[in-house]
Amino acid sequence: MSDVLHGPLASPSYHLHKAALAWRREFGVRLRPHGLTPTQFDALASLSWLGRTVDEPTQQEIADFAGIDRMMASKLFSGLEERGLLSRRGDPADGRVKRVLLSPAGRTLVDASTAVARALDTELYADVESPPRLRAELAHVAERAKSLTA
């Protein structure tokens, strides 16, 4: 029996991890001209998405949606605010809660960087038999993994 059948190459998680690392590295390179890291993009794109359905989402809602660590979120949002990409204000009902709004400059940057993300997806999944099926399966794996740690 081959080592491949028993080693890390037999694990779908190994390949998922390697694919995620490669994607993040390439996405980071492509975002650099826009002055963003993948994590900053995740925060801004999540704010943009949530802002369409939630009036002034909270910093924590955005961080949870984007999968950003709670401890890192405040520093990340402070930096984006200093760059004029978003604004934060205290919630009148709870002073510990920060409400976040995307600025016009932030909207422009989200639009440009989302185009970068879509172009990368188009390149990466060009040879995938069924991108919608892959998306559904990965979403299922992500939900299953979340339930294991809950």
PDB file of C-alpha atoms in Angstrom:
ATOM      1  CA  MET A   1       0.000   0.000   0.000  1.00  0.00           C
ATOM      2  CA  SER A   2       1.266   3.443  -0.885  1.00  0.00           C
ATOM      3  CA  ASP A   3       2.118   6.039   1.751  1.00  0.00           C
ATOM      4  CA  VAL A   4      -0.157   8.422  -0.150  1.00  0.00           C
ATOM      5  CA  LEU A   5      -3.165   6.390   0.962  1.00  0.00           C
ATOM      6  CA  HIS A   6      -2.214   6.781   4.611  1.00  0.00           C
ATOM      7  CA  GLY A   7      -0.235  10.005   4.746  1.00  0.00           C
ATOM      8  CA  PRO A   8      -1.343  13.621   4.610  1.00  0.00           C
ATOM      9  CA  LEU A   9      -2.011  13.474   0.865  1.00  0.00           C
ATOM     10  CA  ALA A  10      -4.966  11.171   1.612  1.00  0.00           C
ATOM     11  CA  SER A  11      -6.635  13.892   3.701  1.00  0.00           C
ATOM     12  CA  PRO A  12      -9.055  16.318   2.036  1.00  0.00           C
ATOM     13  CA  SER A  13      -8.256  18.732   4.885  1.00  0.00           C
ATOM     14  CA  TYR A  14      -4.581  18.721   3.921  1.00  0.00           C
ATOM     15  CA  HIS A  15      -5.487  19.805   0.388  1.00  0.00           C
ATOM     16  CA  LEU A  16      -8.022  22.332   1.655  1.00  0.00           C
ATOM     17  CA  HIS A  17      -5.343  23.855   3.895  1.00  0.00           C
ATOM     18  CA  LYS A  18      -2.763  23.984   1.088  1.00  0.00           C
ATOM     19  CA  ALA A  19      -5.315  25.505  -1.305  1.00  0.00           C
ATOM     20  CA  ALA A  20      -6.305  28.135   1.271  1.00  0.00           C
ATOM     21  CA  LEU A  21      -2.673  29.062   1.898  1.00  0.00           C
ATOM     22  CA  ALA A  22      -1.926  29.343  -1.817  1.00  0.00           C
ATOM     23  CA  TRP A  23      -5.091  31.373  -2.427  1.00  0.00           C
ATOM     24  CA  ARG A  24      -4.328  33.740   0.464  1.00  0.00           C
ATOM     25  CA  ARG A  25      -0.755  34.262  -0.718  1.00  0.00           C
ATOM     26  CA  GLU A  26      -1.858  35.027  -4.300  1.00  0.00           C
ATOM     27  CA  PHE A  27      -4.763  37.187  -3.178  1.00  0.00           C
ATOM     28  CA  GLY A  28      -2.392  39.162  -0.961  1.00  0.00           C
ATOM     29  CA  VAL A  29      -0.111  39.826  -3.920  1.00  0.00           C
ATOM     30  CA  ARG A  30      -3.039  40.995  -6.049  1.00  0.00           C
ATOM     31  CA  LEU A  31      -4.445  43.211  -3.293  1.00  0.00           C
ATOM     32  CA  ARG A  32      -1.109  44.916  -2.600  1.00  0.00           C
ATOM     33  CA  PRO A  33      -1.601  47.609  -5.292  1.00  0.00           C
ATOM     34  CA  HIS A  34      -4.861  48.504  -3.529  1.00  0.00           C
ATOM     35  CA  GLY A  35      -3.093  48.849  -0.183  1.00  0.00           C
ATOM     36  CA  LEU A  36      -4.981  45.972   1.413  1.00  0.00           C
ATOM     37  CA  THR A  37      -4.200  42.651   3.043  1.00  0.00           C
ATOM     38  CA  PRO A  38      -6.623  39.727   2.705  1.00  0.00           C
ATOM     39  CA  THR A  39      -7.770  40.290   6.312  1.00  0.00           C
ATOM     40  CA  GLN A  40      -8.444  43.978   5.679  1.00  0.00           C
ATOM     41  CA  PHE A  41     -10.344  43.010   2.527  1.00  0.00           C
ATOM     42  CA  ASP A  42     -12.379  40.478   4.525  1.00  0.00           C
ATOM     43  CA  ALA A  43     -13.329  43.158   7.054  1.00  0.00           C
ATOM     44  CA  LEU A  44     -14.289  45.776   4.456  1.00  0.00           C
ATOM     45  CA  ALA A  45     -16.115  43.342   2.163  1.00  0.00           C
ATOM     46  CA  SER A  46     -17.988  41.883   5.142  1.00  0.00           C
ATOM     47  CA  LEU A  47     -18.946  45.390   6.285  1.00  0.00           C
ATOM     48  CA  SER A  48     -20.169  46.150   2.776  1.00  0.00           C
ATOM     49  CA  TRP A  49     -22.206  42.941   2.600  1.00  0.00           C
ATOM     50  CA  LEU A  50     -23.696  43.223   6.085  1.00  0.00           C
ATOM     51  CA  GLY A  51     -24.382  46.925   5.596  1.00  0.00           C
ATOM     52  CA  ARG A  52     -26.867  45.978   2.883  1.00  0.00           C
ATOM     53  CA  THR A  53     -29.004  43.998   5.308  1.00  0.00           C
ATOM     54  CA  VAL A  54     -28.199  45.425   8.763  1.00  0.00           C
ATOM     55  CA  ASP A  55     -28.360  49.129   9.530  1.00  0.00           C
ATOM     56  CA  GLU A  56     -24.904  49.986  10.869  1.00  0.00           C
ATOM     57  CA  PRO A  57     -23.604  46.523  11.743  1.00  0.00           C
ATOM     58  CA  THR A  58     -21.512  46.175  14.864  1.00  0.00           C
ATOM     59  CA  GLN A  59     -17.791  45.649  14.826  1.00  0.00           C
ATOM     60  CA  GLN A  60     -18.369  42.216  16.379  1.00  0.00           C
ATOM     61  CA  GLU A  61     -20.968  41.208  13.768  1.00  0.00           C
ATOM     62  CA  ILE A  62     -18.510  42.084  11.022  1.00  0.00           C
ATOM     63  CA  ALA A  63     -15.646  40.249  12.718  1.00  0.00           C
ATOM     64  CA  ASP A  64     -17.809  37.156  13.245  1.00  0.00           C
ATOM     65  CA  PHE A  65     -19.019  37.182   9.641  1.00  0.00           C
ATOM     66  CA  ALA A  66     -15.461  37.578   8.327  1.00  0.00           C
ATOM     67  CA  GLY A  67     -13.961  35.081  10.771  1.00  0.00           C
ATOM     68  CA  ILE A  68     -11.658  37.692  12.295  1.00  0.00           C
ATOM     69  CA  ASP A  69     -10.356  37.097  15.795  1.00  0.00           C
ATOM     70  CA  ARG A  70     -12.081  39.285  18.397  1.00  0.00           C
ATOM     71  CA  MET A  71      -8.780  40.543  19.846  1.00  0.00           C
ATOM     72  CA  MET A  72      -7.490  41.491  16.399  1.00  0.00           C
ATOM     73  CA  ALA A  73     -10.729  43.150  15.253  1.00  0.00           C
ATOM     74  CA  SER A  74     -10.438  46.371  17.250  1.00  0.00           C
ATOM     75  CA  LYS A  75      -6.914  47.084  16.044  1.00  0.00           C
ATOM     76  CA  LEU A  76      -7.873  46.181  12.475  1.00  0.00           C
ATOM     77  CA  PHE A  77     -10.906  48.491  12.483  1.00  0.00           C
ATOM     78  CA  SER A  78      -8.888  51.299  14.067  1.00  0.00           C
ATOM     79  CA  GLY A  79      -6.368  51.118  11.241  1.00  0.00           C
ATOM     80  CA  LEU A  80      -9.089  51.111   8.582  1.00  0.00           C
ATOM     81  CA  GLU A  81     -10.770  54.050  10.308  1.00  0.00           C
ATOM     82  CA  GLU A  82      -7.479  56.017  10.386  1.00  0.00           C
ATOM     83  CA  ARG A  83      -7.234  55.484   6.621  1.00  0.00           C
ATOM     84  CA  GLY A  84     -10.716  56.965   6.175  1.00  0.00           C
ATOM     85  CA  LEU A  85     -12.217  53.725   4.887  1.00  0.00           C
ATOM     86  CA  LEU A  86     -14.858  53.434   7.598  1.00  0.00           C
ATOM     87  CA  SER A  87     -16.186  55.201  10.645  1.00  0.00           C
ATOM     88  CA  ARG A  88     -17.171  53.833  14.040  1.00  0.00           C
ATOM     89  CA  ARG A  89     -19.477  55.212  16.656  1.00  0.00           C
ATOM     90  CA  GLY A  90     -20.690  53.984  19.994  1.00  0.00           C
ATOM     91  CA  ASP A  91     -24.082  52.319  20.200  1.00  0.00           C
ATOM     92  CA  PRO A  92     -26.459  54.535  22.238  1.00  0.00           C
ATOM     93  CA  ALA A  93     -27.920  51.440  23.928  1.00  0.00           C
ATOM     94  CA  ASP A  94     -24.553  49.901  24.872  1.00  0.00           C
ATOM     95  CA  GLY A  95     -21.344  51.941  25.082  1.00  0.00           C
ATOM     96  CA  ARG A  96     -19.214  48.803  24.656  1.00  0.00           C
ATOM     97  CA  VAL A  97     -20.654  48.198  21.179  1.00  0.00           C
ATOM     98  CA  LYS A  98     -19.199  49.935  18.128  1.00  0.00           C
ATOM     99  CA  ARG A  99     -21.383  50.545  15.061  1.00  0.00           C
ATOM    100  CA  VAL A 100     -19.466  50.674  11.770  1.00  0.00           C
ATOM    101  CA  LEU A 101     -20.164  52.496   8.505  1.00  0.00           C
ATOM    102  CA  LEU A 102     -18.281  52.202   5.241  1.00  0.00           C
ATOM    103  CA  SER A 103     -17.043  55.558   3.932  1.00  0.00           C
ATOM    104  CA  PRO A 104     -17.269  56.561   0.249  1.00  0.00           C
ATOM    105  CA  ALA A 105     -13.512  55.853  -0.068  1.00  0.00           C
ATOM    106  CA  GLY A 106     -14.094  52.478   1.575  1.00  0.00           C
ATOM    107  CA  ARG A 107     -16.911  51.702  -0.872  1.00  0.00           C
ATOM    108  CA  THR A 108     -14.664  52.539  -3.829  1.00  0.00           C
ATOM    109  CA  LEU A 109     -11.912  50.309  -2.449  1.00  0.00           C
ATOM    110  CA  VAL A 110     -14.335  47.444  -1.765  1.00  0.00           C
ATOM    111  CA  ASP A 111     -15.635  47.645  -5.327  1.00  0.00           C
ATOM    112  CA  ALA A 112     -12.111  47.585  -6.802  1.00  0.00           C
ATOM    113  CA  SER A 113     -10.820  44.822  -4.536  1.00  0.00           C
ATOM    114  CA  THR A 114     -13.939  42.687  -4.998  1.00  0.00           C
ATOM    115  CA  ALA A 115     -13.208  42.746  -8.721  1.00  0.00           C
ATOM    116  CA  VAL A 116      -9.734  41.391  -7.885  1.00  0.00           C
ATOM    117  CA  ALA A 117     -11.288  38.604  -5.800  1.00  0.00           C
ATOM    118  CA  ARG A 118     -13.730  37.676  -8.568  1.00  0.00           C
ATOM    119  CA  ALA A 119     -10.980  37.594 -11.174  1.00  0.00           C
ATOM    120  CA  LEU A 120      -8.890  35.291  -8.996  1.00  0.00           C
ATOM    121  CA  ASP A 121     -11.882  33.003  -8.449  1.00  0.00           C
ATOM    122  CA  THR A 122     -12.486  32.869 -12.200  1.00  0.00           C
ATOM    123  CA  GLU A 123      -8.873  31.821 -12.775  1.00  0.00           C
ATOM    124  CA  LEU A 124      -8.751  29.290  -9.969  1.00  0.00           C
ATOM    125  CA  TYR A 125     -12.037  27.538 -10.719  1.00  0.00           C
ATOM    126  CA  ALA A 126     -11.858  27.597 -14.520  1.00  0.00           C
ATOM    127  CA  ASP A 127     -11.120  23.862 -14.649  1.00  0.00           C
ATOM    128  CA  VAL A 128     -13.334  22.803 -11.747  1.00  0.00           C
ATOM    129  CA  GLU A 129     -16.135  20.559 -12.978  1.00  0.00           C
ATOM    130  CA  SER A 130     -18.840  22.207 -10.873  1.00  0.00           C
ATOM    131  CA  PRO A 131     -17.942  25.383  -8.966  1.00  0.00           C
ATOM    132  CA  PRO A 132     -21.471  25.592  -7.450  1.00  0.00           C
ATOM    133  CA  ARG A 133     -21.141  22.024  -6.142  1.00  0.00           C
ATOM    134  CA  LEU A 134     -17.668  22.730  -4.756  1.00  0.00           C
ATOM    135  CA  ARG A 135     -18.974  25.900  -3.078  1.00  0.00           C
ATOM    136  CA  ALA A 136     -21.854  23.963  -1.499  1.00  0.00           C
ATOM    137  CA  GLU A 137     -19.556  21.187  -0.277  1.00  0.00           C
ATOM    138  CA  LEU A 138     -17.060  23.645   1.212  1.00  0.00           C
ATOM    139  CA  ALA A 139     -19.877  25.556   2.917  1.00  0.00           C
ATOM    140  CA  HIS A 140     -21.086  22.254   4.383  1.00  0.00           C
ATOM    141  CA  VAL A 141     -17.591  21.404   5.645  1.00  0.00           C
ATOM    142  CA  ALA A 142     -17.240  24.869   7.190  1.00  0.00           C
ATOM    143  CA  GLU A 143     -20.586  24.544   9.007  1.00  0.00           C
ATOM    144  CA  ARG A 144     -19.721  21.048  10.167  1.00  0.00           C
ATOM    145  CA  ALA A 145     -16.347  22.217  11.482  1.00  0.00           C
ATOM    146  CA  LYS A 146     -18.049  25.098  13.331  1.00  0.00           C
ATOM    147  CA  SER A 147     -20.443  22.693  15.011  1.00  0.00           C
ATOM    148  CA  LEU A 148     -17.556  20.532  16.217  1.00  0.00           C
ATOM    149  CA  THR A 149     -16.074  23.419  18.207  1.00  0.00           C
ATOM    150  CA  ALA A 150     -19.390  24.743  19.536  1.00  0.00           C
TER     151      ALA A 150
END
